[in-house]
DNA sequence: GTGAAAGCGCTAACAA
DNA sequence: TTGTTAGCGCTTTCAC
């Protein structure tokens, strides 16, 4: 048998005051006699009172909830983003509704609808489709996350600093004696691919290497996509050591599998550099050297940016979070072992 | 500039009816003239009406939200559970608040408080601490998930069928010629450890093997915990091939790392069987043979079970979901290579 | 400093 | 079939 949950009226009655006084005491304690306040607080504790956020939301027009829509909750990177956002939201005493669209535009749209109906105060979205227009139309404040954010010009966004990340990667490659790596990138349709390639090209030119001599292979952002792309690379005529820069850790791991399949060894015959920093990269052998995106920080910053938007100080700016290199040994040091240098 | 969001009154006015008629038309269309209904629906579409769940929640006492508290959103297994729950909830047009306690009882408690304040209609919890009593006291319907559920007698719970899973594992071990595997299990404090050990003991006796001869090592349910445990195993005096049955994939992968560290090889020198079915197990070399828990199904069933509770048909039963074996080659076939048989 | 009353958007009981 | 009304729990004027 379930008891009715105590309301502010129960508290007020027990404290012998009106409900407005009780509300004031409970809220901030302003304009309330210290003694009254204590009595109300004691009463609240006694009856086990807990403020009803639904009612508050109705009254104030603020639900105290935010939404987060990511493409894949089972991807450790996105899970990390979700955790960062969650923690930051909790600190502000706000609840976060996390939805995974599983790369399905239909699902994404229905999630967005659910968010609107739940009357979230704002949403953070990594857009798979263009349903975003809907959000805009209803005036729901939102912040974009990830690379595809660039499609929407006048919206705040948070992502990783691809340019700095690529620079970090190329520096590491050069330091180990690798010149023009093979690039394994995502599908042509994805904006992230273009951003990655542009960054590589820019930084490669800075290093006096002709970008045109770099081989590019593409595929889905998955294990299998990376594996297939690597197999194609290995099918080309080649001399000496091969270096690979993959746009995503899953692809990098797939590439590693392909190398092993062909009876070659990493890093002895093929060096591989990944991008993301997912934990699985630590379990391969050799471990995957990669550029780690600060997923958690991205989530946290996105929430902060959203708060700004909601509170009416929209920056409408892009925030780029710096990445860091994690060296786990999947790149050969060609300078110390010059016998393996490419022809 | 943000427009005020249209309410049912806007719809009613535009359709030229009262708001209750509009509500009826919008709800189920009962007791409303077909023509009126059409008019209301058209008006709703025209003004871009979207039902306010907060208001509905206030009126009906049902917020249309459920809570899910798991120990670690970054663990692929739990992410999978979350996804299963999310999808099932979405099908019933219910939102799911997902919280990760990160194994921290304090965080767990604050998440539970947040759920109560958000007035979720019920919660699914994998309890880290005993704060559950609170939930019970406030009469929030809830369903437990995972092994520790057994601590709470009169509450519905959903978990994997440990007994069947262990049987599957032992069958596989026996089929490959392994008799009494070393067991790497979790910390003594955890109920899951006991359940696992009991199941192993029971099924071992059925196979006419003396459980007493099995070596047990324990550690945290993490990569490092498994690694340390395995190092201790390798430090013991031993003869021939070693077989290991780990209670968790992360531990199993940690064990695999320890084996490599010591210059031994898996599966040639050491066979390892995991338990969970996380994707990372596919990236190790060799791939990790493991018993996969149906995380997604567990999440989905937990939601269904919770619906039952909420709608007043509490089963207060435990549901055990069957697991399946995933063979990826981390066990040597001792029967076909008898030279490696243990002494 | 405190209380009375209005109202957020909706649904359900009752009248018409 | 439709309209009127009350009220879910809370905050916030406006009096006192």
mmCIF file of N, CA, C and O (backbone and C1' of nucleotides) in Angstrom, chain D residues 3-4 8-9 12 15:
data_model
loop_
_atom_site.group_PDB
_atom_site.id
_atom_site.type_symbol
_atom_site.label_atom_id
_atom_site.label_comp_id
_atom_site.label_asym_id
_atom_site.label_seq_id
_atom_site.Cartn_x
_atom_site.Cartn_y
_atom_site.Cartn_z
ATOM 1 P P DG D 3 -18.034 22.991 -27.401
ATOM 2 O "O5'" DG D 3 -18.489 23.314 -25.909
ATOM 3 C "C5'" DG D 3 -19.756 23.917 -25.702
ATOM 4 C "C4'" DG D 3 -19.975 24.177 -24.225
ATOM 5 C "C3'" DG D 3 -18.877 25.019 -23.569
ATOM 6 O "O3'" DG D 3 -19.515 25.982 -22.727
ATOM 7 C "C1'" DG D 3 -19.137 22.952 -22.406
ATOM 8 P P DT D 4 -18.699 27.070 -21.982
ATOM 9 O "O5'" DT D 4 -18.791 26.573 -20.474
ATOM 10 C "C5'" DT D 4 -20.016 26.083 -19.969
ATOM 11 C "C4'" DT D 4 -19.837 25.701 -18.506
ATOM 12 C "C3'" DT D 4 -18.832 26.551 -17.735
ATOM 13 O "O3'" DT D 4 -19.376 26.813 -16.452
ATOM 14 C "C1'" DT D 4 -18.210 24.280 -17.582
ATOM 15 P P DC D 8 -6.112 19.296 -5.556
ATOM 16 O "O5'" DC D 8 -4.812 18.529 -6.065
ATOM 17 C "C5'" DC D 8 -4.892 17.280 -6.741
ATOM 18 C "C4'" DC D 8 -3.800 17.222 -7.790
ATOM 19 C "C3'" DC D 8 -2.503 17.882 -7.344
ATOM 20 O "O3'" DC D 8 -1.643 16.889 -6.789
ATOM 21 C "C1'" DC D 8 -3.112 18.499 -9.602
ATOM 22 P P DG D 9 -1.131 17.055 -5.299
ATOM 23 O "O5'" DG D 9 0.007 18.145 -5.466
ATOM 24 C "C5'" DG D 9 1.197 17.814 -6.158
ATOM 25 C "C4'" DG D 9 2.048 19.044 -6.267
ATOM 26 C "C3'" DG D 9 2.371 19.719 -4.937
ATOM 27 O "O3'" DG D 9 3.779 19.885 -4.896
ATOM 28 C "C1'" DG D 9 1.510 21.291 -6.463
ATOM 29 P P DT D 12 8.889 32.384 -8.083
ATOM 30 O "O5'" DT D 12 7.949 33.613 -8.428
ATOM 31 C "C5'" DT D 12 6.803 33.416 -9.259
ATOM 32 C "C4'" DT D 12 5.721 34.405 -8.901
ATOM 33 C "C3'" DT D 12 6.216 35.677 -8.199
ATOM 34 O "O3'" DT D 12 5.577 36.777 -8.818
ATOM 35 C "C1'" DT D 12 4.449 34.738 -6.995
ATOM 36 P P DA D 15 -2.905 45.500 -4.284
ATOM 37 O "O5'" DA D 15 -3.963 45.214 -3.125
ATOM 38 C "C5'" DA D 15 -3.523 45.305 -1.831
ATOM 39 C "C4'" DA D 15 -4.066 44.189 -0.986
ATOM 40 C "C3'" DA D 15 -4.299 44.668 0.445
ATOM 41 O "O3'" DA D 15 -5.530 44.204 0.934
ATOM 42 C "C1'" DA D 15 -2.658 42.904 0.395
#
